[in-house]
Amino acid sequence: MTRHVAVIDIGKTNAKLALVDLATSSEVALRRIANAPVLDGPYPHHDVELLSSFILDSLAEINREQRIEAISITTHGATGVLVDAAGELALPVLDYEFAGPDALAKDYDTIRPAFAETGTPRLPVGLNLGAQLFWQQKHFPAEFARAAAMLTYPQYWALRLTGVAANEVTSLGCHTDLWNPWKADFSSLVDTMQWRQLMAPVRPAKDRLGPILPALATRTGLDAQTPVFCGLHDSNASLLPHLLSDKPPFSVVSTGTWVVSMAVGGNKVTLDPARDTLVNVNALGDPVPSARFMGGREFSLLTDGQSEDWTDDDVATVLARKTSLLPSTQLGSGPFPHHRAAWLNADGINNGQRFAAISFYLALMTATCLDLIGADGPTIVEGPFARNRLFTRMLAAATARAVIASEAATGTSIGAALLASDHGTAQGKGEMIEPPTDSAWRDYAKAWQRSV
């Protein structure tokens, strides 16, 4: 029975390596490093060699403390890797915030599939992986022609660990334009661009791709037979434990750089691609109505190192004055992509009141996302926002449904570790927050909703 799983968890802002104890559904060791793009070279790209050193050093350190029995992988989406026949990079791994693909937007828009085919909204910069590949092929034809395979990002790290090339549906189905979730096959774009032969084989997230490469076993001290699992997209890693054990309807909000809301068994709605709703594909291969905004990035910019302390008096003042922040700090994505941020009734506020208003803003943006995807039942919040009591309480008030704040430090790690589980599911713990009985919270939420 596998118990201790090392999870490589590469987010857009930070990369982590967590050791998950499947018996207790908890992280028992954690290493972390900042993950910033490299700005030199042909375009901004991910520093995969720095990340590789971090991963291998962390595996070695943690394994000395507690034997690692398996490795799983989860990463952010909107990222693909072109490798040559030797498995080396044909081109640097493009940072999806690079605006270069926008230069070819008109040409790309003539060939990309409709939302009805892929569930993918048209997004700016490199947030559609298909747009990245289109731009790379046009600007670097010789290097692109050398590519033997395109891999989604978790599976690139699996390749580096095992030598086995693969793709997987949760990353292919994450607003890439490359996947048809209704047919469980590549989209018409892949055939239009003649990329099908470039796509590594699609494998289930739970597949054991192979043992760790001998040289890496020597480098890290891991057992040479340590299995490496295919891996999955980070938001879907947060969803997986609940997908396997919870009864619909429910929704999961995965928080990090992006706040991604996913509805399971909710109300039937028509998704609006203009408001950053989309169809994700879960680890079982099923379509999942989803919506997102760059909430973690907004939180970092808005707080910018300021104190996160607040008092009950600060909260009462914000609720009474209706001090609020309107969307959006990050333009171009989210449910209000073209609205510019504005403060209301904010004159003379102190730091505690400002923090409360920021937390309420993020909760109300999340509530809007949940409404757009027809969410029903309890809302499980995973990741750092689960520890923000102002966020979870306002989310409960705005949705009039219970919120469960996960106690796991990184919900993605627990979910990714489940891929290596050979028995049942890991059941996470969380605090249940019921909608506040104080009408001031509901009144605040309604006032915000009217203002936008």
Short mmCIF file of C-alpha atoms in Angstrom, two decimals:
data_model
loop_
_atom_site.label_atom_id
_atom_site.label_comp_id
_atom_site.label_asym_id
_atom_site.label_seq_id
_atom_site.Cartn_x
_atom_site.Cartn_y
_atom_site.Cartn_z
CA MET A 1 0.00 0.00 0.00
CA THR A 2 1.50 3.33 -1.10
CA ARG A 3 1.49 5.90 1.68
CA HIS A 4 4.09 8.65 1.10
CA VAL A 5 3.83 10.40 -2.28
CA ALA A 6 6.08 13.26 -3.40
CA VAL A 7 4.06 15.76 -5.42
CA ILE A 8 5.76 18.16 -7.81
CA ASP A 9 3.40 21.16 -7.81
CA ILE A 10 4.41 23.93 -10.21
CA GLY A 11 2.20 26.99 -9.95
CA LYS A 12 2.54 30.19 -11.92
CA THR A 13 4.00 32.10 -8.96
CA ASN A 14 5.62 29.38 -6.85
CA ALA A 15 6.87 25.85 -7.36
CA LYS A 16 6.52 23.37 -4.52
CA LEU A 17 7.45 19.84 -3.68
CA ALA A 18 5.18 18.34 -1.04
CA LEU A 19 5.30 14.95 0.63
CA VAL A 20 1.72 13.77 1.11
CA ASP A 21 0.75 11.12 3.64
CA LEU A 22 -2.23 9.39 2.04
CA ALA A 23 -3.18 7.75 5.35
CA THR A 24 -3.91 11.15 6.92
CA SER A 25 -4.59 13.24 3.78
CA SER A 26 -1.95 15.70 4.91
CA GLU A 27 1.31 17.25 3.81
CA VAL A 28 4.14 16.14 6.07
CA ALA A 29 6.97 17.97 4.30
CA LEU A 30 7.13 20.92 1.95
CA ARG A 31 9.78 22.73 -0.10
CA ARG A 32 9.04 25.91 -2.06
CA ILE A 33 10.74 28.21 -4.57
CA ALA A 34 9.63 31.33 -6.44
CA ASN A 35 8.77 30.65 -10.08
CA ALA A 36 9.52 33.70 -12.21
CA PRO A 37 9.90 33.70 -16.01
CA VAL A 38 13.24 34.32 -17.66
CA LEU A 39 13.00 37.50 -19.70
CA ASP A 40 15.99 37.12 -22.00
CA GLY A 41 16.21 34.83 -25.02
CA PRO A 42 13.72 34.79 -27.90
CA TYR A 43 10.71 35.41 -25.58
CA PRO A 44 9.84 35.18 -21.86
CA HIS A 45 10.02 31.55 -20.83
CA HIS A 46 10.07 29.20 -17.85
CA ASP A 47 13.40 28.39 -16.23
CA VAL A 48 13.05 24.63 -16.44
CA GLU A 49 16.66 23.97 -15.46
CA LEU A 50 16.28 25.93 -12.23
CA LEU A 51 13.03 24.09 -11.54
CA SER A 52 14.67 20.76 -12.31
CA SER A 53 17.47 21.40 -9.81
CA PHE A 54 14.93 22.44 -7.20
CA ILE A 55 12.85 19.30 -7.80
CA LEU A 56 15.78 16.90 -7.60
CA ASP A 57 17.33 18.60 -4.57
CA SER A 58 13.98 18.57 -2.78
CA LEU A 59 13.37 14.91 -3.59
CA ALA A 60 16.78 14.06 -2.15
CA GLU A 61 16.25 16.14 1.01
CA ILE A 62 12.78 14.83 1.74
CA ASN A 63 13.71 11.23 0.96
CA ARG A 64 16.43 11.39 3.62
CA GLU A 65 13.75 12.28 6.16
CA GLN A 66 10.99 9.93 4.99
CA ARG A 67 11.21 7.35 2.19
CA ILE A 68 9.36 8.49 -0.92
CA GLU A 69 7.26 5.67 -2.36
CA ALA A 70 5.87 7.38 -5.49
CA ILE A 71 5.96 10.66 -7.42
CA SER A 72 3.01 12.57 -8.87
CA ILE A 73 2.91 15.86 -10.75
CA THR A 74 0.58 18.84 -11.09
CA THR A 75 1.18 22.18 -12.79
CA HIS A 76 -0.57 25.32 -14.01
CA GLY A 77 -2.28 25.18 -17.37
CA ALA A 78 -1.89 27.03 -20.68
CA THR A 79 1.59 25.60 -21.12
CA GLY A 80 2.98 23.13 -23.61
CA VAL A 81 6.49 21.96 -24.35
CA LEU A 82 8.04 21.15 -27.72
CA VAL A 83 10.80 18.55 -27.47
CA ASP A 84 13.07 16.99 -30.06
CA ALA A 85 13.68 13.29 -30.61
CA ALA A 86 16.16 13.23 -27.71
CA GLY A 87 13.65 14.81 -25.35
CA GLU A 88 15.49 18.14 -25.29
CA LEU A 89 13.70 21.46 -25.75
CA ALA A 90 13.12 22.41 -29.37
CA LEU A 91 12.08 25.87 -28.16
CA PRO A 92 12.00 27.51 -24.71
CA VAL A 93 8.80 26.87 -22.71
CA LEU A 94 6.77 30.00 -23.45
CA ASP A 95 5.32 32.02 -20.55
CA TYR A 96 1.59 32.37 -21.21
CA GLU A 97 1.63 36.02 -20.08
CA PHE A 98 3.84 36.91 -23.06
CA ALA A 99 1.86 39.10 -25.46
CA GLY A 100 3.64 37.92 -28.61
CA PRO A 101 0.83 35.62 -29.81
CA ASP A 102 -1.53 38.63 -29.93
CA ALA A 103 0.40 39.91 -32.96
CA LEU A 104 -1.04 37.02 -34.99
CA ALA A 105 -4.51 37.15 -33.41
CA LYS A 106 -6.36 37.94 -36.65
CA ASP A 107 -4.74 35.03 -38.50
CA TYR A 108 -5.24 32.67 -35.59
CA ASP A 109 -8.89 33.60 -35.17
CA THR A 110 -9.63 32.47 -38.72
CA ILE A 111 -8.65 28.87 -37.91
CA ARG A 112 -9.44 28.35 -34.21
CA PRO A 113 -12.52 26.23 -33.45
CA ALA A 114 -15.75 27.68 -32.11
CA PHE A 115 -16.55 27.65 -28.40
CA ALA A 116 -19.26 25.06 -29.09
CA GLU A 117 -16.60 22.59 -30.26
CA THR A 118 -13.97 23.02 -27.55
CA GLY A 119 -15.51 24.90 -24.62
CA THR A 120 -12.52 27.23 -24.93
CA PRO A 121 -13.07 30.99 -24.80
CA ARG A 122 -10.80 33.25 -26.84
CA LEU A 123 -8.28 34.59 -24.37
CA PRO A 124 -5.53 37.22 -24.66
CA VAL A 125 -1.74 36.79 -24.73
CA GLY A 126 -0.75 33.11 -24.61
CA LEU A 127 -3.65 31.85 -22.51
CA ASN A 128 -4.85 29.70 -25.42
CA LEU A 129 -2.11 27.11 -25.93
CA GLY A 130 -3.11 26.75 -29.57
CA ALA A 131 -2.28 30.44 -30.09
CA GLN A 132 1.16 29.87 -28.57
CA LEU A 133 1.92 26.97 -30.89
CA PHE A 134 0.62 28.91 -33.89
CA TRP A 135 2.88 31.87 -33.03
CA GLN A 136 5.92 29.65 -32.40
CA GLN A 137 5.48 27.82 -35.70
CA LYS A 138 5.22 31.10 -37.65
CA HIS A 139 8.15 32.82 -35.91
CA PHE A 140 10.53 29.87 -35.44
CA PRO A 141 9.77 27.48 -38.32
CA ALA A 142 13.13 25.68 -38.26
CA GLU A 143 13.04 25.03 -34.51
CA PHE A 144 9.37 24.05 -34.66
CA ALA A 145 10.12 21.59 -37.47
CA ARG A 146 12.72 19.91 -35.24
CA ALA A 147 10.10 19.11 -32.61
CA ALA A 148 9.28 15.42 -32.30
CA ALA A 149 6.52 15.85 -29.72
CA MET A 150 4.34 18.40 -27.95
CA LEU A 151 3.65 17.63 -24.30
CA THR A 152 1.42 19.40 -21.81
CA TYR A 153 3.35 20.78 -18.86
CA PRO A 154 2.84 18.14 -16.12
CA GLN A 155 3.78 15.47 -18.62
CA TYR A 156 6.95 17.31 -19.62
CA TRP A 157 8.15 16.82 -16.05
CA ALA A 158 7.08 13.19 -16.21
CA LEU A 159 9.21 12.85 -19.35
CA ARG A 160 12.21 14.30 -17.56
CA LEU A 161 11.74 11.82 -14.72
CA THR A 162 10.92 8.68 -16.72
CA GLY A 163 11.84 9.22 -20.37
CA VAL A 164 8.22 8.47 -21.37
CA ALA A 165 6.36 11.06 -23.48
CA ALA A 166 2.65 11.59 -22.83
CA ASN A 167 -0.23 14.07 -22.84
CA GLU A 168 -3.26 14.10 -20.52
CA VAL A 169 -6.82 15.40 -20.81
CA THR A 170 -7.05 17.83 -17.87
CA SER A 171 -4.25 19.96 -19.35
CA LEU A 172 -5.39 19.45 -22.95
CA GLY A 173 -8.90 20.50 -21.90
CA CYS A 174 -7.79 23.67 -20.11
CA HIS A 175 -8.69 26.49 -22.58
CA THR A 176 -6.15 25.27 -25.15
CA ASP A 177 -8.31 25.18 -28.34
CA LEU A 178 -6.69 21.76 -28.87
CA TRP A 179 -9.29 19.41 -27.33
CA ASN A 180 -12.91 18.53 -28.01
CA PRO A 181 -14.34 17.51 -24.60
CA TRP A 182 -17.53 16.14 -26.13
CA LYS A 183 -15.68 13.71 -28.42
CA ALA A 184 -12.69 13.12 -26.11
CA ASP A 185 -10.35 13.75 -29.03
CA PHE A 186 -8.17 16.48 -30.45
CA SER A 187 -10.01 19.42 -31.96
CA SER A 188 -10.26 20.39 -35.63
CA LEU A 189 -7.45 22.93 -35.04
CA VAL A 190 -4.96 20.11 -34.51
CA ASP A 191 -5.81 18.60 -37.89
CA THR A 192 -6.03 21.97 -39.66
CA MET A 193 -2.46 22.73 -38.54
CA GLN A 194 -1.31 19.13 -39.10
CA TRP A 195 -0.20 18.85 -35.49
CA ARG A 196 -1.78 15.48 -34.70
CA GLN A 197 1.42 13.55 -35.39
CA LEU A 198 3.22 15.99 -33.06
CA MET A 199 0.98 15.22 -30.07
CA ALA A 200 2.40 12.73 -27.59
CA PRO A 201 0.03 9.85 -26.76
CA VAL A 202 -2.83 10.74 -24.42
CA ARG A 203 -2.60 8.79 -21.17
CA PRO A 204 -4.90 8.81 -18.11
CA ALA A 205 -3.71 10.99 -15.22
CA LYS A 206 -3.52 7.88 -13.02
CA ASP A 207 -1.23 5.95 -15.39
CA ARG A 208 2.10 4.82 -14.00
CA LEU A 209 4.43 6.00 -16.76
CA GLY A 210 7.45 4.18 -15.42
CA PRO A 211 10.07 4.12 -12.70
CA ILE A 212 12.35 7.08 -12.16
CA LEU A 213 15.34 7.09 -14.52
CA PRO A 214 18.41 5.32 -13.09
CA ALA A 215 20.57 8.44 -13.15
CA LEU A 216 17.93 10.36 -11.22
CA ALA A 217 17.56 7.55 -8.69
CA THR A 218 21.30 7.83 -8.06
CA ARG A 219 21.12 11.64 -7.90
CA THR A 220 18.26 11.70 -5.38
CA GLY A 221 18.79 8.50 -3.41
CA LEU A 222 15.30 7.27 -4.32
CA ASP A 223 14.66 3.60 -4.91
CA ALA A 224 15.28 2.81 -8.59
CA GLN A 225 11.74 1.38 -8.87
CA THR A 226 9.99 4.51 -7.52
CA PRO A 227 6.96 4.92 -9.82
CA VAL A 228 6.11 8.22 -11.51
CA PHE A 229 2.48 8.91 -12.36
CA CYS A 230 1.29 10.82 -15.42
CA GLY A 231 -0.05 13.84 -13.51
CA LEU A 232 -2.71 16.48 -14.11
CA HIS A 233 -3.62 20.16 -14.24
CA ASP A 234 -3.59 21.87 -10.82
CA SER A 235 -7.23 22.99 -10.58
CA ASN A 236 -8.35 19.52 -11.52
CA ALA A 237 -6.06 18.11 -8.85
CA SER A 238 -8.02 20.18 -6.31
CA LEU A 239 -11.26 18.82 -7.73
CA LEU A 240 -10.30 15.14 -7.81
CA PRO A 241 -10.74 14.14 -4.11
CA HIS A 242 -14.23 15.63 -4.07
CA LEU A 243 -15.09 14.16 -7.44
CA LEU A 244 -14.32 10.70 -6.07
CA SER A 245 -15.96 11.01 -2.66
CA ASP A 246 -18.54 13.82 -2.48
CA LYS A 247 -22.16 13.66 -3.56
CA PRO A 248 -23.26 16.25 -6.16
CA PRO A 249 -24.25 18.99 -6.37
CA PHE A 250 -21.16 20.81 -5.12
CA SER A 251 -18.52 23.15 -6.43
CA VAL A 252 -14.79 23.46 -5.85
CA VAL A 253 -12.91 26.76 -5.86
CA SER A 254 -9.19 26.22 -6.42
CA THR A 255 -7.22 29.29 -5.33
CA GLY A 256 -3.70 30.28 -6.29
CA THR A 257 -2.50 32.71 -8.93
CA TRP A 258 -5.84 31.90 -10.58
CA VAL A 259 -9.11 31.37 -8.74
CA VAL A 260 -10.85 28.59 -10.67
CA SER A 261 -14.45 27.65 -9.87
CA MET A 262 -15.78 24.28 -11.03
CA ALA A 263 -19.38 23.10 -10.72
CA VAL A 264 -20.33 19.43 -10.39
CA GLY A 265 -23.98 18.48 -10.74
CA GLY A 266 -25.11 22.10 -10.71
CA ASN A 267 -27.89 23.94 -12.53
CA LYS A 268 -27.96 23.86 -16.31
CA VAL A 269 -26.72 27.16 -17.72
CA THR A 270 -25.43 28.51 -21.01
CA LEU A 271 -21.78 29.44 -20.57
CA ASP A 272 -20.70 32.89 -21.74
CA PRO A 273 -17.17 32.76 -23.20
CA ALA A 274 -16.96 36.56 -23.09
CA ARG A 275 -16.96 36.33 -19.29
CA ASP A 276 -14.13 33.77 -19.01
CA THR A 277 -16.34 30.76 -18.50
CA LEU A 278 -15.09 27.57 -20.06
CA VAL A 279 -15.35 23.81 -20.08
CA ASN A 280 -12.58 22.10 -18.18
CA VAL A 281 -12.05 18.36 -18.43
CA ASN A 282 -11.71 16.50 -15.14
CA ALA A 283 -9.36 13.63 -14.35
CA LEU A 284 -12.05 11.10 -15.31
CA GLY A 285 -12.33 12.71 -18.75
CA ASP A 286 -15.69 14.41 -18.16
CA PRO A 287 -16.54 18.05 -19.05
CA VAL A 288 -16.86 20.44 -16.09
CA PRO A 289 -18.40 23.94 -16.34
CA SER A 290 -15.80 26.35 -15.00
CA ALA A 291 -15.02 30.03 -14.58
CA ARG A 292 -11.98 31.85 -13.35
CA PHE A 293 -10.24 35.12 -12.64
CA MET A 294 -6.69 36.00 -11.62
CA GLY A 295 -7.57 36.36 -7.94
CA GLY A 296 -4.26 35.37 -6.41
CA ARG A 297 -2.39 37.82 -8.61
CA GLU A 298 -4.92 40.53 -7.72
CA PHE A 299 -4.54 39.80 -4.01
CA SER A 300 -0.76 40.13 -4.23
CA LEU A 301 -0.94 43.41 -6.13
CA LEU A 302 -3.62 44.88 -3.88
CA THR A 303 -1.99 43.94 -0.56
CA ASP A 304 1.63 44.40 -1.75
CA GLY A 305 3.24 43.41 1.53
CA GLN A 306 0.84 45.39 3.73
CA SER A 307 -0.44 44.02 7.02
CA GLU A 308 -3.24 41.47 6.78
CA ASP A 309 -4.41 42.17 10.33
CA TRP A 310 -8.00 43.29 10.87
CA THR A 311 -10.49 43.67 13.70
CA ASP A 312 -14.21 43.12 14.07
CA ASP A 313 -14.58 46.90 14.18
CA ASP A 314 -12.81 47.15 10.80
CA VAL A 315 -15.27 44.65 9.32
CA ALA A 316 -18.28 46.40 10.82
CA THR A 317 -17.09 49.74 9.40
CA VAL A 318 -16.61 48.31 5.90
CA LEU A 319 -20.04 46.66 5.97
CA ALA A 320 -21.77 49.80 7.25
CA ARG A 321 -20.04 52.24 4.87
CA LYS A 322 -20.24 49.79 1.95
CA THR A 323 -16.53 50.40 1.34
CA SER A 324 -15.86 48.25 -1.70
CA LEU A 325 -13.56 47.53 -4.60
CA LEU A 326 -15.13 47.04 -8.02
CA PRO A 327 -13.54 44.90 -10.76
CA SER A 328 -11.09 44.39 -12.28
CA THR A 329 -7.49 44.83 -11.18
CA GLN A 330 -6.34 42.38 -13.86
CA LEU A 331 -7.93 43.30 -17.19
CA GLY A 332 -8.53 40.87 -20.05
CA SER A 333 -9.79 37.88 -18.08
CA GLY A 334 -12.37 37.00 -15.45
CA PRO A 335 -16.11 37.73 -15.38
CA PHE A 336 -15.59 41.48 -15.91
CA PRO A 337 -12.67 41.51 -18.36
CA HIS A 338 -13.15 45.10 -19.54
CA HIS A 339 -14.09 46.80 -16.25
CA ARG A 340 -11.42 48.97 -14.65
CA ALA A 341 -11.02 48.69 -10.89
CA ALA A 342 -12.54 51.45 -8.75
CA TRP A 343 -12.94 52.03 -5.01
CA LEU A 344 -16.25 53.15 -3.51
CA ASN A 345 -16.66 54.88 -0.14
CA ALA A 346 -12.99 54.34 0.64
CA ASP A 347 -11.88 57.75 1.89
CA GLY A 348 -9.84 57.53 5.07
CA ILE A 349 -9.89 53.75 5.44
CA ASN A 350 -7.17 52.11 7.51
CA ASN A 351 -5.16 49.01 6.58
CA GLY A 352 -7.51 46.60 8.33
CA GLN A 353 -10.54 48.02 6.54
CA ARG A 354 -8.71 47.94 3.22
CA PHE A 355 -7.81 44.27 3.75
CA ALA A 356 -11.42 43.44 4.60
CA ALA A 357 -12.68 45.18 1.45
CA ILE A 358 -10.09 43.36 -0.69
CA SER A 359 -11.14 40.01 0.80
CA PHE A 360 -14.80 40.83 0.16
CA TYR A 361 -14.00 41.82 -3.45
CA LEU A 362 -12.30 38.49 -4.10
CA ALA A 363 -15.21 36.60 -2.53
CA LEU A 364 -17.78 38.48 -4.62
CA MET A 365 -15.82 37.88 -7.81
CA THR A 366 -15.79 34.19 -6.91
CA ALA A 367 -19.52 34.24 -6.20
CA THR A 368 -20.07 35.78 -9.64
CA CYS A 369 -18.03 32.99 -11.23
CA LEU A 370 -20.05 30.35 -9.37
CA ASP A 371 -23.31 31.92 -10.52
CA LEU A 372 -22.14 31.96 -14.16
CA ILE A 373 -21.52 28.20 -14.12
CA GLY A 374 -24.75 27.22 -12.33
CA ALA A 375 -23.08 26.10 -9.11
CA ASP A 376 -25.30 24.54 -6.45
CA GLY A 377 -24.73 22.84 -3.11
CA PRO A 378 -21.77 23.50 -0.83
CA THR A 379 -18.66 25.30 -2.08
CA ILE A 380 -15.29 23.76 -1.15
CA VAL A 381 -12.45 26.29 -1.14
CA GLU A 382 -8.97 24.87 -1.67
CA GLY A 383 -5.64 26.66 -1.42
CA PRO A 384 -4.57 29.88 0.33
CA PHE A 385 -7.94 31.66 0.22
CA ALA A 386 -9.40 28.89 2.40
CA ARG A 387 -7.47 30.40 5.31
CA ASN A 388 -9.00 33.87 4.82
CA ARG A 389 -12.07 33.93 7.07
CA LEU A 390 -13.33 37.18 5.55
CA PHE A 391 -13.24 35.64 2.08
CA THR A 392 -15.03 32.43 3.07
CA ARG A 393 -17.69 34.20 5.14
CA MET A 394 -18.53 36.71 2.41
CA LEU A 395 -18.60 33.90 -0.16
CA ALA A 396 -21.17 32.09 1.98
CA ALA A 397 -23.19 35.30 2.32
CA ALA A 398 -23.13 36.11 -1.39
CA THR A 399 -24.07 32.59 -2.55
CA ALA A 400 -26.44 31.79 0.37
CA ARG A 401 -24.80 28.38 0.53
CA ALA A 402 -22.38 26.73 2.92
CA VAL A 403 -18.65 27.06 2.30
CA ILE A 404 -16.15 24.40 3.35
CA ALA A 405 -12.66 25.81 3.93
CA SER A 406 -10.12 23.07 3.26
CA GLU A 407 -7.46 22.63 5.93
CA ALA A 408 -4.86 21.33 3.47
CA ALA A 409 -2.04 23.79 2.83
CA THR A 410 -2.16 22.93 -0.85
CA GLY A 411 -5.31 21.22 -2.13
CA THR A 412 -3.61 20.51 -5.42
CA SER A 413 -0.98 18.35 -3.72
CA ILE A 414 -3.53 16.15 -1.95
CA GLY A 415 -5.43 15.60 -5.21
CA ALA A 416 -2.31 14.87 -7.23
CA ALA A 417 -1.14 12.37 -4.62
CA LEU A 418 -4.38 10.43 -5.09
CA LEU A 419 -3.15 9.37 -8.52
CA ALA A 420 -0.72 7.06 -6.74
CA SER A 421 -3.33 5.74 -4.33
CA ASP A 422 -4.23 2.07 -4.71
CA HIS A 423 -7.05 2.19 -2.17
CA GLY A 424 -10.14 4.37 -2.10
CA THR A 425 -9.81 8.13 -1.80
CA ALA A 426 -8.17 10.59 0.53
CA GLN A 427 -10.81 12.45 2.53
CA GLY A 428 -9.75 15.97 3.37
CA LYS A 429 -10.80 17.99 6.41
CA GLY A 430 -12.40 21.38 6.37
CA GLU A 431 -14.31 23.93 8.40
CA MET A 432 -17.98 24.44 7.50
CA ILE A 433 -18.99 28.11 7.24
CA GLU A 434 -22.74 28.72 7.05
CA PRO A 435 -24.12 31.94 5.52
CA PRO A 436 -24.00 34.71 8.16
CA THR A 437 -27.28 35.49 9.89
CA ASP A 438 -26.31 39.19 10.10
CA SER A 439 -28.13 40.88 7.21
CA ALA A 440 -25.28 43.41 6.82
CA TRP A 441 -23.25 40.79 4.97
CA ARG A 442 -26.04 40.01 2.49
CA ASP A 443 -26.77 43.71 2.04
CA TYR A 444 -23.11 44.38 1.25
CA ALA A 445 -23.04 41.61 -1.35
CA LYS A 446 -26.22 42.90 -3.01
CA ALA A 447 -24.89 46.46 -3.08
CA TRP A 448 -21.68 45.28 -4.76
CA GLN A 449 -23.61 43.24 -7.31
CA ARG A 450 -25.76 46.28 -8.18
CA SER A 451 -22.64 48.44 -8.57
CA VAL A 452 -21.07 46.21 -11.19
#
